[in-house]
XYZ file of C-alpha atoms in Angstrom:
455
model
C 168.601 -64.606 42.185
C 170.432 -61.375 42.981
C 173.322 -59.987 40.969
C 175.099 -58.784 44.115
C 174.438 -59.420 47.801
C 176.224 -57.454 50.497
C 176.363 -59.109 53.909
C 176.405 -56.530 56.682
C 174.384 -53.295 56.820
C 176.834 -51.231 58.818
C 178.364 -48.061 57.450
C 180.588 -50.018 55.018
C 177.931 -52.409 53.710
C 175.403 -49.593 53.370
C 177.931 -47.436 51.494
C 178.659 -50.304 49.090
C 174.942 -50.890 48.524
C 174.503 -47.203 47.780
C 177.427 -47.219 45.324
C 176.021 -50.223 43.450
C 172.534 -48.666 43.417
C 173.883 -46.199 40.850
C 173.516 -49.102 38.404
C 169.777 -49.825 37.931
C 170.679 -52.823 35.778
C 171.737 -54.702 38.926
C 169.490 -56.495 41.398
C 171.076 -55.959 44.812
C 170.449 -57.300 48.312
C 171.712 -55.807 51.566
C 171.616 -58.551 54.192
C 171.747 -57.740 57.915
C 171.723 -60.102 60.888
C 170.065 -57.642 63.265
C 166.766 -55.767 63.170
C 168.181 -52.428 61.986
C 171.008 -50.954 59.963
C 174.183 -49.814 61.717
C 173.709 -52.023 64.765
C 177.321 -53.175 65.160
C 180.564 -51.199 65.207
C 178.901 -48.400 63.233
C 176.698 -47.255 66.105
C 179.367 -47.158 68.823
C 182.444 -45.283 67.656
C 184.095 -41.953 68.448
C 182.278 -40.166 65.591
C 185.367 -38.486 64.139
C 185.822 -37.600 60.484
C 189.562 -38.206 60.124
C 192.038 -36.563 57.771
C 194.210 -39.683 57.621
C 197.245 -37.689 58.778
C 198.530 -40.515 60.999
C 197.732 -43.549 58.825
C 200.561 -45.805 57.658
C 201.910 -44.095 54.517
C 201.405 -46.122 51.371
C 198.784 -48.395 52.927
C 195.377 -49.024 51.429
C 193.839 -47.582 54.577
C 195.793 -44.338 54.188
C 194.684 -43.933 50.586
C 191.020 -44.691 51.252
C 190.831 -42.559 54.392
C 192.273 -39.573 52.524
C 189.830 -40.036 49.638
C 186.937 -40.899 51.912
C 187.431 -37.846 54.117
C 186.910 -35.509 51.182
C 184.027 -37.540 49.776
C 182.180 -37.779 53.072
C 182.624 -34.088 53.888
C 181.024 -33.211 50.561
C 178.294 -35.833 50.924
C 177.485 -34.701 54.451
C 177.073 -31.087 53.353
C 174.701 -32.128 50.579
C 172.729 -34.596 52.712
C 172.327 -32.685 55.960
C 174.630 -34.916 58.015
C 175.982 -32.861 60.938
C 179.718 -32.138 60.721
C 181.671 -29.678 62.875
C 185.312 -28.952 61.834
C 186.660 -28.377 65.344
C 190.215 -29.543 64.588
C 192.394 -31.743 66.783
C 195.343 -31.349 69.121
C 197.745 -34.241 69.775
C 198.920 -33.353 73.259
C 202.382 -34.328 74.511
C 202.603 -34.928 78.262
C 206.252 -36.010 78.495
C 209.533 -35.563 76.626
C 209.180 -38.809 74.661
C 205.745 -37.787 73.397
C 207.014 -34.300 72.583
C 209.867 -35.831 70.553
C 207.320 -37.907 68.633
C 205.324 -34.914 67.402
C 207.736 -33.845 64.611
C 207.732 -37.446 63.349
C 203.926 -37.372 63.278
C 204.042 -34.098 61.348
C 206.412 -35.714 58.830
C 204.072 -38.712 58.610
C 201.194 -36.347 57.854
C 203.258 -34.811 55.021
C 203.840 -38.289 53.556
C 200.077 -38.805 53.737
C 199.526 -35.648 51.661
C 198.281 -33.718 54.652
C 200.652 -30.722 55.028
C 198.471 -28.625 57.323
C 199.665 -29.845 60.731
C 201.581 -27.425 62.928
C 203.648 -27.825 66.079
C 202.581 -25.493 68.874
C 204.145 -24.757 72.245
C 202.532 -24.821 75.681
C 201.558 -21.138 75.637
C 199.456 -21.451 72.491
C 198.172 -24.860 73.591
C 196.768 -23.484 76.846
C 195.438 -20.445 75.020
C 193.500 -22.792 72.747
C 192.478 -25.144 75.569
C 192.467 -23.230 78.864
C 190.867 -26.108 80.802
C 193.577 -28.598 79.827
C 195.271 -30.342 82.736
C 198.627 -29.007 83.951
C 201.958 -30.232 82.624
C 201.356 -30.436 78.848
C 204.562 -29.673 76.934
C 203.151 -28.924 73.489
C 200.920 -30.312 70.777
C 200.492 -31.018 67.096
C 197.576 -29.049 65.679
C 195.560 -30.894 63.005
C 192.993 -28.369 61.809
C 191.166 -30.693 59.395
C 189.861 -33.203 61.933
C 186.088 -32.962 62.388
C 183.275 -34.487 64.389
C 180.315 -36.078 62.597
C 177.055 -37.932 63.247
C 177.749 -41.624 62.551
C 174.126 -42.694 62.930
C 172.828 -40.329 60.251
C 175.658 -41.273 57.882
C 174.816 -44.973 57.846
C 171.097 -44.224 57.592
C 171.638 -41.835 54.671
C 173.586 -44.456 52.706
C 171.025 -47.197 53.351
C 168.100 -44.887 52.614
C 169.504 -43.936 49.224
C 170.215 -47.577 48.460
C 166.687 -48.731 49.319
C 165.013 -45.843 47.499
C 166.949 -46.857 44.397
C 165.923 -50.496 44.360
C 168.193 -52.297 46.852
C 166.338 -54.984 48.829
C 167.090 -54.702 52.560
C 166.872 -58.018 54.414
C 166.854 -57.419 58.172
C 166.829 -60.157 60.839
C 168.726 -62.346 58.364
C 171.947 -63.691 59.911
C 173.857 -65.869 57.472
C 173.879 -69.309 59.099
C 175.516 -71.177 56.213
C 177.148 -70.124 52.970
C 178.369 -72.121 50.025
C 179.242 -71.574 46.378
C 177.660 -73.856 43.809
C 177.174 -73.719 40.034
C 178.248 -70.109 39.712
C 176.201 -68.672 42.557
C 176.355 -68.217 46.308
C 173.698 -69.747 48.523
C 173.191 -67.963 51.833
C 171.046 -69.742 54.393
C 169.201 -67.398 56.756
C 166.292 -67.928 59.178
C 164.069 -66.329 56.547
C 165.115 -68.725 53.792
C 167.875 -69.215 51.244
C 169.137 -66.196 49.354
C 170.991 -66.755 46.082
C 173.363 -64.311 44.439
C 175.873 -64.326 41.593
C 178.311 -62.008 43.381
C 178.876 -61.703 47.098
C 180.433 -58.876 49.130
C 181.429 -59.763 52.667
C 181.096 -56.605 54.812
C 180.142 -58.527 57.937
C 182.393 -56.545 60.288
C 183.202 -58.546 63.407
C 182.028 -61.708 61.663
C 183.787 -61.145 58.334
C 186.411 -63.796 59.107
C 183.717 -66.392 59.879
C 182.006 -65.844 56.533
C 185.364 -65.734 54.777
C 186.252 -69.176 56.124
C 182.826 -70.564 55.248
C 183.645 -69.679 51.641
C 187.050 -71.369 51.725
C 189.373 -68.509 52.616
C 191.577 -67.908 55.644
C 193.084 -64.481 55.107
C 192.634 -62.961 58.573
C 191.190 -63.427 62.035
C 189.032 -60.780 63.663
C 189.897 -60.055 67.276
C 187.188 -57.856 68.762
C 188.758 -54.787 70.303
C 186.434 -53.247 72.854
C 186.295 -49.510 73.296
C 184.426 -48.225 76.335
C 183.369 -44.577 76.406
C 181.822 -42.084 78.787
C 179.391 -39.448 77.509
C 179.291 -36.271 79.578
C 176.374 -33.880 79.801
C 176.074 -30.803 77.598
C 177.201 -28.571 80.466
C 180.701 -30.006 79.882
C 180.832 -28.739 76.296
C 182.374 -25.369 77.204
C 185.396 -27.166 78.689
C 186.793 -28.321 75.333
C 187.240 -26.643 71.951
C 189.128 -29.286 69.944
C 189.412 -33.048 69.728
C 192.143 -33.765 72.281
C 194.182 -36.743 71.114
C 196.996 -38.631 72.795
C 200.136 -39.589 70.937
C 198.998 -42.872 69.275
C 200.221 -46.361 70.198
C 200.199 -49.728 68.437
C 196.751 -50.485 69.930
C 195.121 -47.418 68.444
C 194.663 -43.716 68.865
C 194.247 -44.048 72.631
C 191.950 -42.248 75.053
C 190.699 -38.934 73.732
C 188.404 -36.163 74.829
C 186.148 -34.916 72.065
C 183.047 -32.806 71.678
C 180.161 -34.346 69.759
C 177.868 -32.794 67.175
C 175.042 -33.333 69.693
C 176.637 -30.990 72.258
C 178.049 -33.634 74.618
C 181.668 -34.526 75.405
C 183.150 -38.011 74.882
C 185.910 -39.588 76.947
C 187.414 -42.810 75.572
C 187.811 -45.309 74.141
C 189.645 -48.092 75.907
C 191.394 -50.703 73.728
C 190.816 -54.223 75.035
C 191.418 -57.247 72.804
C 188.831 -59.919 73.612
C 187.678 -63.282 72.319
C 183.940 -62.607 72.647
C 182.283 -60.814 69.718
C 179.243 -60.013 71.860
C 181.067 -58.343 74.770
C 179.626 -54.845 74.338
C 179.187 -54.320 78.062
C 181.172 -51.853 80.154
C 183.407 -52.812 83.061
C 184.343 -51.141 86.335
C 188.041 -51.400 85.454
C 187.501 -49.827 82.047
C 185.517 -46.907 83.415
C 188.047 -46.390 86.207
C 190.839 -46.214 83.606
C 188.895 -43.651 81.590
C 188.319 -41.477 84.634
C 192.013 -41.581 85.494
C 192.947 -40.577 81.947
C 190.251 -37.914 81.799
C 191.371 -36.392 85.097
C 194.804 -35.726 83.622
C 193.597 -34.445 80.263
C 190.710 -32.249 81.399
C 190.339 -32.200 85.203
C 187.101 -30.218 85.199
C 185.416 -32.880 83.086
C 185.240 -35.251 86.026
C 183.076 -32.750 87.908
C 180.391 -32.962 85.224
C 177.513 -35.418 85.042
C 177.871 -38.580 82.968
C 174.884 -38.884 80.645
C 175.639 -42.338 79.257
C 178.187 -45.136 79.094
C 178.605 -47.334 76.048
C 181.036 -49.781 74.502
C 181.735 -50.760 70.912
C 183.775 -53.528 69.306
C 186.211 -52.781 66.493
C 187.144 -55.486 63.990
C 190.893 -55.627 64.645
C 192.983 -58.251 62.849
C 196.579 -59.471 62.928
C 197.282 -57.148 59.967
C 197.855 -53.401 60.122
C 195.979 -52.682 56.910
C 192.439 -53.207 55.668
C 191.762 -56.705 54.304
C 189.938 -55.920 51.071
C 190.427 -58.442 48.291
C 188.630 -59.913 45.293
C 188.320 -63.611 44.483
C 187.156 -63.560 40.841
C 187.027 -67.355 40.544
C 184.418 -67.385 43.315
C 182.714 -64.086 42.364
C 183.421 -62.811 45.856
C 184.916 -59.735 47.531
C 186.048 -59.610 51.161
C 185.931 -56.306 53.040
C 187.507 -57.084 56.413
C 189.607 -55.519 59.136
C 187.909 -52.142 58.860
C 188.606 -50.542 62.211
C 188.030 -47.059 63.607
C 188.651 -45.256 60.321
C 185.870 -47.108 58.487
C 183.326 -44.322 58.883
C 185.679 -41.799 57.286
C 186.755 -44.160 54.498
C 183.282 -45.574 53.797
C 182.536 -43.854 50.476
C 186.064 -44.495 49.170
C 185.844 -48.153 50.248
C 182.524 -48.422 48.387
C 184.059 -47.028 45.190
C 187.081 -49.332 45.571
C 184.886 -52.407 46.033
C 182.769 -51.446 43.025
C 185.938 -51.274 40.915
C 187.084 -54.659 42.261
C 183.761 -56.233 41.292
C 183.908 -54.725 37.827
C 187.521 -55.782 37.290
C 186.624 -59.302 38.443
C 183.912 -59.635 35.811
C 180.699 -58.047 37.089
C 178.900 -56.122 34.355
C 177.215 -53.273 36.259
C 175.607 -51.698 33.208
C 175.214 -47.944 32.824
C 175.416 -45.695 35.863
C 172.788 -43.138 36.844
C 172.788 -40.354 39.406
C 170.893 -41.081 42.597
C 168.117 -38.864 43.865
C 169.676 -36.835 46.714
C 168.586 -37.392 50.292
C 168.179 -34.761 52.966
C 168.506 -36.195 56.450
C 166.997 -34.719 59.613
C 169.511 -32.561 61.476
C 170.604 -34.111 64.776
C 173.465 -31.695 65.383
C 173.686 -28.425 67.279
C 175.592 -26.440 64.642
C 172.423 -25.774 62.617
C 168.863 -25.006 63.767
C 166.807 -27.941 64.980
C 163.073 -28.123 64.131
C 161.972 -26.576 67.452
C 164.105 -23.505 66.569
C 162.518 -22.950 63.138
C 159.376 -20.783 63.323
C 158.554 -21.245 59.638
C 158.604 -25.032 60.024
C 156.398 -24.885 63.121
C 153.955 -22.528 61.382
C 153.584 -25.024 58.539
C 153.327 -28.039 60.880
C 152.734 -27.430 64.620
C 153.989 -30.945 65.425
C 157.516 -29.545 65.063
C 156.769 -27.178 67.927
C 155.567 -29.828 70.371
C 158.453 -31.141 72.466
C 158.386 -34.752 73.599
C 161.979 -35.213 74.804
C 162.857 -31.993 76.646
C 166.501 -32.902 77.343
C 167.290 -33.193 73.638
C 164.501 -30.929 72.336
C 162.952 -33.654 70.175
C 159.504 -32.913 68.767
C 156.494 -35.015 67.841
C 157.097 -34.109 64.205
C 160.607 -35.576 64.222
C 159.422 -38.798 65.846
C 156.542 -39.055 63.379
C 158.918 -38.553 60.441
C 161.357 -41.189 61.709
C 158.567 -43.753 62.097
C 157.346 -43.076 58.549
C 160.803 -43.023 56.951
C 162.114 -45.302 54.207
C 163.907 -47.373 56.867
C 161.917 -46.921 60.089
C 163.370 -47.899 63.474
C 162.645 -51.397 64.717
C 162.851 -50.378 68.380
C 163.310 -47.499 70.767
C 167.105 -47.579 70.419
C 166.740 -47.167 66.670
C 164.374 -44.273 67.238
C 166.938 -42.677 69.568
C 169.621 -42.861 66.873
C 167.261 -41.219 64.384
C 165.956 -38.416 66.605
C 168.011 -38.252 69.872
C 164.834 -38.970 71.863
C 165.783 -40.568 75.214
C 169.485 -39.709 74.678
C 169.668 -36.787 77.099
C 170.580 -36.352 80.722
C 167.457 -38.135 82.020
C 167.977 -41.083 79.612
C 164.228 -41.336 79.049
C 163.057 -41.277 82.657
C 160.815 -38.274 81.874
C 159.939 -38.771 78.207
C 160.216 -42.561 77.972
C 156.505 -43.322 78.330
C 155.500 -40.668 75.787
C 158.175 -41.786 73.307
C 157.128 -45.422 73.690
C 153.474 -44.519 73.115
C 154.324 -42.670 69.913
C 156.535 -45.538 68.773
C 153.833 -48.143 69.390
C 151.204 -46.046 67.629
C 153.571 -45.695 64.692
C 154.023 -49.456 64.601
C 150.283 -50.186 64.516
């Protein structure tokens, strides 16, 4: 019998597990359908640490994004999560978009973000000389940053597990019911019982919600397809280049990544299939058309990878976070593209909801800090650190030459608190096989190391 079970080990579920792990009095389970943490929306987003400047003022999302942005920036600095404060430019390409920029600046003020600034075409092209022709101006948002989403989720889950949280992987919830003061979750690995339940199931949060007798929202998977351009494209862009947002989302952007690549995307396609994470010819054609206007030179660069993610859109504009004290249950639904930024604030909010609803968490204790391996380019990687290589030559032996990943990094990932279950998980922990050759040169060596680590 657990005190609290969290369903869903994405960035939100892992953050909640970490927050509750501050209370050693509690027995906590983190339950995940797939074979690794962060396998859903959390692994396939645009990796932006938002300021919340354009959220709906007064909404729960606005409040939690603003709080979460500050919390995550501080946490990332302490934990070694790569963050690069490149800033953003909302670029206006026509008179209507230009007229919208002052309203967006006013919206930012109402969201307690006063640092935006309107700039004209001369300064815009000075800041972004490779921008396509015809831009009329922009709104500069200096606080927007890029971040590593993979390391963030892993850091949360690692701290949770090291502080007593039981991680149940390969455990999709097949049935759920509430009986005699406890929840019974049927999984392929058996029945898990818990006094309190937190539903952070992402795309499937509405399904679990209905299984427990609620019908507060419906998740419509919103697919975002993205193109990843090679590192040679990085010199073409200095900021996150944002379009003026629409009702469907923030639109197609061009953004650098902490890994040295450039992203183009995402699309925004409402679907009825929660497994449709494949790319389409139409989607990629749309992205190329958009990219050609925003940054023409980008289309001359090599595409390293294509991926698609599904966001948990609902019929509501705001997050769907609510407590049901009579059923000892909290729903955390409708967390879309801002979930990564808001994750620590959402975790604190959910902890307060549980406590207000009757959970006795007991005394709180500080968690032992974690220090994550650096996957970003803003700080030295292991192969660039002579003192590290002198102490352990494995950090000087490259396995993946495209991404400069060493044997030492792969060894550490395989021996970590939460090791990867497959090669994709290893890629998210080390960047091995994520470069321009996509594993065609290093794949056999990486697989051999992975299989040895598994034995």
